[in-house]
Amino acid sequence: MIVNSKEILLKAKENKYAIPHFNINNLEWAKYILEKCNELNVPVILGVSESASKYMGGFNAIYGMVNGLIEDLNITIPVVLHVDHGSSFETCKKAIDAGFSSVMIDASRHELSENIRITKEVVDYAHTKNVTVEAEVGHIGGTEDNITNTSTNATLEDCLTLYENTNIDSLAPALGSVHGFYKGEPNLDFVTMKQINENLEIPLVLHGGTGIPNDKIEKAIACGISKININTELQATWSKAVKEFLQANPQAIDPRKIIGSGEEALKSRIAEIISLFKTKI
Ligand code: 13P
Protein backbone atom coordinates (compact mmCIF):
# COMPACT_ATOMS: atom_id res chain seq x y z
CA MET A 1 0.00 0.00 0.00
CA ILE A 2 1.20 3.53 -0.74
CA VAL A 3 1.39 5.44 2.56
CA ASN A 4 2.90 8.72 3.67
CA SER A 5 6.16 8.61 5.60
CA LYS A 6 4.89 9.84 8.99
CA GLU A 7 4.30 6.61 10.88
CA ILE A 8 7.23 4.58 9.52
CA LEU A 9 9.75 7.36 10.14
CA LEU A 10 8.54 8.14 13.67
CA LYS A 11 8.77 4.41 14.48
CA ALA A 12 12.31 4.32 13.05
CA LYS A 13 13.31 7.38 15.12
CA GLU A 14 11.89 5.85 18.29
CA ASN A 15 13.54 2.47 17.74
CA LYS A 16 16.85 3.70 16.23
CA TYR A 17 16.91 2.15 12.80
CA ALA A 18 16.72 3.70 9.32
CA ILE A 19 14.22 3.39 6.49
CA PRO A 20 15.91 3.11 3.06
CA HIS A 21 15.14 5.67 0.36
CA PHE A 22 16.11 4.22 -3.02
CA ASN A 23 15.87 6.35 -6.18
CA ILE A 24 14.04 4.73 -9.08
CA ASN A 25 14.73 5.20 -12.78
CA ASN A 26 12.33 2.90 -14.58
CA LEU A 27 9.80 0.12 -14.15
CA GLU A 28 12.44 -2.55 -13.58
CA TRP A 29 14.12 -0.70 -10.70
CA ALA A 30 10.78 -0.06 -9.02
CA LYS A 31 9.88 -3.74 -9.46
CA TYR A 32 13.21 -5.09 -8.13
CA ILE A 33 13.18 -2.78 -5.11
CA LEU A 34 9.56 -3.57 -4.27
CA GLU A 35 10.11 -7.33 -4.66
CA LYS A 36 13.23 -7.37 -2.46
CA CYS A 37 11.79 -5.15 0.27
CA ASN A 38 8.58 -7.16 0.29
CA GLU A 39 10.57 -10.40 0.57
CA LEU A 40 12.47 -8.92 3.54
CA ASN A 41 9.26 -7.43 4.95
CA VAL A 42 10.57 -3.89 5.42
CA PRO A 43 9.01 -0.52 4.50
CA VAL A 44 10.61 1.37 1.62
CA ILE A 45 10.67 4.88 0.22
CA LEU A 46 10.84 5.13 -3.58
CA GLY A 47 12.51 8.43 -4.42
CA VAL A 48 11.82 10.18 -7.73
CA SER A 49 13.96 13.16 -8.73
CA GLU A 50 12.55 15.75 -11.12
CA SER A 51 14.83 14.53 -13.90
CA ALA A 52 13.84 10.88 -13.27
CA SER A 53 10.21 11.96 -13.36
CA LYS A 54 10.72 13.60 -16.77
CA TYR A 55 12.61 10.50 -17.97
CA MET A 56 9.73 8.18 -16.98
CA GLY A 57 7.07 10.42 -18.51
CA GLY A 58 5.82 12.34 -15.47
CA PHE A 59 4.34 11.95 -12.01
CA ASN A 60 1.05 10.46 -13.22
CA ALA A 61 2.87 7.75 -15.19
CA ILE A 62 5.04 6.92 -12.18
CA TYR A 63 2.13 6.80 -9.76
CA GLY A 64 0.24 4.47 -12.13
CA MET A 65 3.31 2.25 -12.56
CA VAL A 66 4.12 1.94 -8.84
CA ASN A 67 0.51 1.53 -7.80
CA GLY A 68 0.02 -1.15 -10.47
CA LEU A 69 3.17 -3.02 -9.40
CA ILE A 70 2.01 -3.04 -5.79
CA GLU A 71 -1.29 -4.57 -6.85
CA ASP A 72 -0.01 -7.05 -9.43
CA LEU A 73 2.94 -8.25 -7.33
CA ASN A 74 0.89 -8.46 -4.11
CA ILE A 75 3.23 -6.09 -2.29
CA THR A 76 2.09 -5.86 1.35
CA ILE A 77 4.78 -3.64 2.91
CA PRO A 78 4.28 0.13 3.41
CA VAL A 79 5.56 1.93 0.29
CA VAL A 80 6.18 5.68 0.26
CA LEU A 81 6.16 7.32 -3.17
CA HIS A 82 8.32 10.38 -2.66
CA VAL A 83 9.59 13.34 -4.70
CA ASP A 84 13.34 13.74 -4.17
CA HIS A 85 14.61 17.36 -4.20
CA GLY A 86 11.44 19.00 -5.51
CA SER A 87 12.62 22.44 -6.55
CA SER A 88 9.36 24.40 -6.37
CA PHE A 89 5.82 24.47 -4.98
CA GLU A 90 4.51 23.76 -8.50
CA THR A 91 6.57 20.56 -8.86
CA CYS A 92 5.49 19.29 -5.45
CA LYS A 93 1.82 20.12 -6.15
CA LYS A 94 1.96 18.24 -9.46
CA ALA A 95 3.31 15.14 -7.72
CA ILE A 96 0.79 15.39 -4.87
CA ASP A 97 -2.09 15.78 -7.33
CA ALA A 98 -0.80 12.69 -9.20
CA GLY A 99 -0.96 10.60 -5.99
CA PHE A 100 2.55 10.85 -4.47
CA SER A 101 2.35 10.33 -0.70
CA SER A 102 5.44 12.33 0.28
CA VAL A 103 7.51 15.20 -1.13
CA MET A 104 10.83 16.82 -0.44
CA ILE A 105 10.82 20.54 -1.07
CA ASP A 106 14.42 21.57 -1.51
CA ALA A 107 14.56 25.36 -1.23
CA SER A 108 17.97 25.16 0.43
CA ARG A 109 19.60 27.24 -2.31
CA HIS A 110 17.69 30.25 -0.96
CA GLU A 111 18.20 32.31 2.20
CA LEU A 112 16.57 30.73 5.27
CA SER A 113 13.58 33.13 5.20
CA GLU A 114 12.82 32.25 1.56
CA ASN A 115 13.41 28.54 2.25
CA ILE A 116 10.82 28.84 5.04
CA ARG A 117 8.31 30.69 2.84
CA ILE A 118 8.47 28.12 0.01
CA THR A 119 8.55 25.13 2.38
CA LYS A 120 5.51 26.40 4.29
CA GLU A 121 3.55 26.85 1.08
CA VAL A 122 4.23 23.19 0.23
CA VAL A 123 3.39 21.96 3.76
CA ASP A 124 0.10 23.91 3.83
CA TYR A 125 -0.99 22.24 0.59
CA ALA A 126 0.48 18.77 1.26
CA HIS A 127 -1.09 18.40 4.70
CA THR A 128 -4.59 19.00 3.30
CA LYS A 129 -3.95 15.87 1.15
CA ASN A 130 -2.36 13.76 3.93
CA VAL A 131 1.03 14.02 2.22
CA THR A 132 4.22 14.34 4.30
CA VAL A 133 6.94 16.91 3.62
CA GLU A 134 10.74 16.77 3.99
CA ALA A 135 12.84 19.96 3.80
CA GLU A 136 16.56 20.74 3.68
CA VAL A 137 18.56 23.15 5.82
CA GLY A 138 22.10 24.15 4.91
CA HIS A 139 22.98 22.79 1.48
CA ILE A 140 24.00 19.23 0.58
CA GLY A 141 26.59 19.47 -2.18
CA GLY A 142 28.23 16.92 -4.46
CA THR A 143 27.21 15.68 -7.90
CA GLU A 144 23.67 14.78 -8.81
CA ASP A 145 22.22 14.55 -12.32
CA ASN A 146 25.66 15.68 -13.53
CA ILE A 147 25.37 18.99 -11.66
CA THR A 148 28.03 19.70 -9.02
CA ASN A 149 27.22 21.92 -6.02
CA THR A 150 29.16 23.02 -2.96
CA SER A 151 27.96 22.23 0.59
CA THR A 152 27.00 24.51 3.46
CA ASN A 153 26.45 22.84 6.81
CA ALA A 154 23.22 23.34 8.76
CA THR A 155 23.09 24.89 12.25
CA LEU A 156 20.82 23.76 15.08
CA GLU A 157 19.31 27.24 15.25
CA ASP A 158 18.36 27.28 11.54
CA CYS A 159 16.86 23.78 11.80
CA LEU A 160 14.69 24.83 14.76
CA THR A 161 13.64 28.07 13.04
CA LEU A 162 12.64 26.23 9.86
CA TYR A 163 10.71 23.54 11.75
CA GLU A 164 8.87 25.97 14.01
CA ASN A 165 7.79 28.12 11.07
CA THR A 166 6.74 25.38 8.64
CA ASN A 167 5.53 22.26 10.52
CA ILE A 168 7.47 19.90 8.21
CA ASP A 169 7.38 16.14 8.89
CA SER A 170 11.10 15.35 8.43
CA LEU A 171 14.30 17.31 7.96
CA ALA A 172 17.50 16.77 5.98
CA PRO A 173 20.18 18.93 7.64
CA ALA A 174 23.37 19.24 5.56
CA LEU A 175 26.09 17.93 7.88
CA GLY A 176 28.94 16.93 5.59
CA SER A 177 27.41 14.25 3.38
CA VAL A 178 27.42 14.85 -0.39
CA HIS A 179 25.60 13.37 -3.38
CA GLY A 180 27.60 10.98 -5.55
CA PHE A 181 30.96 9.42 -4.76
CA TYR A 182 33.14 10.96 -2.03
CA LYS A 183 36.62 12.28 -2.66
CA GLY A 184 38.31 10.82 0.42
CA GLU A 185 36.63 9.93 3.71
CA PRO A 186 33.21 11.57 4.38
CA ASN A 187 33.40 14.02 7.26
CA LEU A 188 30.02 14.01 9.02
CA ASP A 189 29.24 16.39 11.89
CA PHE A 190 27.85 13.85 14.36
CA VAL A 191 27.83 16.34 17.25
CA THR A 192 25.39 18.71 15.51
CA MET A 193 23.43 15.72 14.17
CA LYS A 194 22.83 14.46 17.73
CA GLN A 195 21.97 17.96 18.98
CA ILE A 196 19.43 18.49 16.20
CA ASN A 197 17.89 15.09 16.89
CA GLU A 198 17.58 15.81 20.62
CA ASN A 199 15.97 19.18 19.99
CA LEU A 200 13.60 18.28 17.16
CA GLU A 201 10.71 15.86 17.51
CA ILE A 202 10.62 15.07 13.76
CA PRO A 203 12.81 12.39 12.08
CA LEU A 204 16.11 13.33 10.43
CA VAL A 205 17.21 12.33 6.93
CA LEU A 206 20.72 11.64 5.65
CA HIS A 207 21.25 12.37 1.95
CA GLY A 208 24.26 11.12 0.02
CA GLY A 209 24.25 7.62 1.51
CA THR A 210 26.56 6.25 -1.20
CA GLY A 211 30.13 5.71 -0.06
CA ILE A 212 29.63 6.40 3.66
CA PRO A 213 31.51 3.61 5.49
CA ASN A 214 29.37 1.18 7.49
CA ASP A 215 30.58 2.38 10.89
CA LYS A 216 29.61 5.97 10.03
CA ILE A 217 26.17 4.84 8.84
CA GLU A 218 25.71 3.04 12.19
CA LYS A 219 26.88 6.13 14.07
CA ALA A 220 24.50 8.37 12.08
CA ILE A 221 21.60 6.07 12.97
CA ALA A 222 22.69 6.14 16.65
CA CYS A 223 22.75 9.98 16.41
CA GLY A 224 19.12 10.00 15.25
CA ILE A 225 19.05 9.52 11.46
CA SER A 226 15.81 7.71 10.49
CA LYS A 227 15.92 7.81 6.67
CA ILE A 228 18.95 7.33 4.43
CA ASN A 229 18.94 8.19 0.72
CA ILE A 230 20.82 5.92 -1.67
CA ASN A 231 21.09 6.55 -5.40
CA THR A 232 24.58 6.49 -6.97
CA GLU A 233 25.57 3.22 -5.35
CA LEU A 234 22.67 1.32 -6.88
CA GLN A 235 23.43 2.84 -10.28
CA ALA A 236 27.06 1.68 -10.01
CA THR A 237 26.04 -1.81 -8.84
CA TRP A 238 23.49 -2.30 -11.61
CA SER A 239 25.75 -0.88 -14.36
CA LYS A 240 28.66 -3.11 -13.38
CA ALA A 241 26.50 -6.24 -13.67
CA VAL A 242 24.99 -5.14 -16.99
CA LYS A 243 28.42 -4.31 -18.46
CA GLU A 244 29.72 -7.73 -17.44
CA PHE A 245 26.68 -9.39 -19.02
CA LEU A 246 27.14 -7.48 -22.28
CA GLN A 247 30.83 -8.34 -22.41
CA ALA A 248 30.01 -12.03 -21.94
CA ASN A 249 27.00 -11.87 -24.28
CA PRO A 250 27.81 -9.39 -27.07
CA GLN A 251 25.01 -10.85 -29.22
CA ALA A 252 22.31 -10.02 -26.65
CA ILE A 253 19.53 -7.81 -28.05
CA ASP A 254 16.51 -8.56 -25.84
CA PRO A 255 16.09 -5.47 -23.60
CA ARG A 256 14.51 -7.64 -20.90
CA LYS A 257 17.64 -9.78 -20.73
CA ILE A 258 19.98 -6.77 -20.84
CA ILE A 259 18.17 -4.68 -18.19
CA GLY A 260 17.37 -7.81 -16.17
CA SER A 261 21.01 -8.85 -16.03
CA GLY A 262 21.44 -6.26 -13.27
CA GLU A 263 18.54 -7.59 -11.18
CA GLU A 264 20.37 -9.98 -8.88
CA ALA A 265 23.25 -7.58 -8.18
CA LEU A 266 20.80 -4.80 -7.38
CA LYS A 267 18.70 -7.00 -5.12
CA SER A 268 21.64 -8.40 -3.19
CA ARG A 269 23.06 -4.87 -2.57
CA ILE A 270 19.61 -3.75 -1.39
CA ALA A 271 19.54 -6.66 1.10
CA GLU A 272 22.99 -5.66 2.45
CA ILE A 273 21.90 -2.04 2.87
CA ILE A 274 18.73 -3.03 4.71
CA SER A 275 20.70 -5.27 7.03
CA LEU A 276 23.11 -2.38 7.77
CA PHE A 277 20.20 0.03 8.41
CA LYS A 278 18.53 -2.58 10.70
CA THR A 279 15.23 -1.66 9.05
CA LYS A 280 12.10 -3.12 10.60
CA ILE A 281 8.45 -3.17 9.63
P1 13P B 1 23.78 9.30 -3.37
O1 13P B 1 23.59 9.38 -4.85
O2 13P B 1 25.08 9.85 -2.92
O3 13P B 1 23.52 7.94 -2.82
O4 13P B 1 22.70 10.28 -2.72
C1 13P B 1 21.34 10.04 -2.95
C2 13P B 1 20.49 11.12 -2.40
O5 13P B 1 20.80 11.72 -1.41
C3 13P B 1 19.25 11.41 -3.12
O6 13P B 1 18.54 12.45 -2.55
JSON list of C-alpha atoms and ligand atoms in Angstrom, two decimals, residues 21 23 84-85 144 178-180 207-210 229-233, ligand 1:
[
{"chain": "A", "resi": 21, "resn": "HIS", "atom": "CA", "xyz": [15.14, 5.67, 0.36]},
{"chain": "A", "resi": 23, "resn": "ASN", "atom": "CA", "xyz": [15.87, 6.35, -6.18]},
{"chain": "A", "resi": 84, "resn": "ASP", "atom": "CA", "xyz": [13.34, 13.74, -4.17]},
{"chain": "A", "resi": 85, "resn": "HIS", "atom": "CA", "xyz": [14.61, 17.36, -4.20]},
{"chain": "A", "resi": 144, "resn": "GLU", "atom": "CA", "xyz": [23.67, 14.78, -8.81]},
{"chain": "A", "resi": 178, "resn": "VAL", "atom": "CA", "xyz": [27.42, 14.85, -0.39]},
{"chain": "A", "resi": 179, "resn": "HIS", "atom": "CA", "xyz": [25.60, 13.37, -3.38]},
{"chain": "A", "resi": 180, "resn": "GLY", "atom": "CA", "xyz": [27.60, 10.98, -5.55]},
{"chain": "A", "resi": 207, "resn": "HIS", "atom": "CA", "xyz": [21.25, 12.37, 1.95]},
{"chain": "A", "resi": 208, "resn": "GLY", "atom": "CA", "xyz": [24.26, 11.12, 0.02]},
{"chain": "A", "resi": 209, "resn": "GLY", "atom": "CA", "xyz": [24.25, 7.62, 1.51]},
{"chain": "A", "resi": 210, "resn": "THR", "atom": "CA", "xyz": [26.56, 6.25, -1.20]},
{"chain": "A", "resi": 229, "resn": "ASN", "atom": "CA", "xyz": [18.94, 8.19, 0.72]},
{"chain": "A", "resi": 230, "resn": "ILE", "atom": "CA", "xyz": [20.82, 5.92, -1.67]},
{"chain": "A", "resi": 231, "resn": "ASN", "atom": "CA", "xyz": [21.09, 6.55, -5.40]},
{"chain": "A", "resi": 232, "resn": "THR", "atom": "CA", "xyz": [24.58, 6.49, -6.97]},
{"chain": "A", "resi": 233, "resn": "GLU", "atom": "CA", "xyz": [25.57, 3.22, -5.35]},
{"chain": "B", "resi": 1, "resn": "13P", "atom": "P1", "xyz": [23.78, 9.30, -3.37]},
{"chain": "B", "resi": 1, "resn": "13P", "atom": "O1", "xyz": [23.59, 9.38, -4.85]},
{"chain": "B", "resi": 1, "resn": "13P", "atom": "O2", "xyz": [25.08, 9.85, -2.92]},
{"chain": "B", "resi": 1, "resn": "13P", "atom": "O3", "xyz": [23.52, 7.94, -2.82]},
{"chain": "B", "resi": 1, "resn": "13P", "atom": "O4", "xyz": [22.70, 10.28, -2.72]},
{"chain": "B", "resi": 1, "resn": "13P", "atom": "C1", "xyz": [21.34, 10.04, -2.95]},
{"chain": "B", "resi": 1, "resn": "13P", "atom": "C2", "xyz": [20.49, 11.12, -2.40]},
{"chain": "B", "resi": 1, "resn": "13P", "atom": "O5", "xyz": [20.80, 11.72, -1.41]},
{"chain": "B", "resi": 1, "resn": "13P", "atom": "C3", "xyz": [19.25, 11.41, -3.12]},
{"chain": "B", "resi": 1, "resn": "13P", "atom": "O6", "xyz": [18.54, 12.45, -2.55]}
]
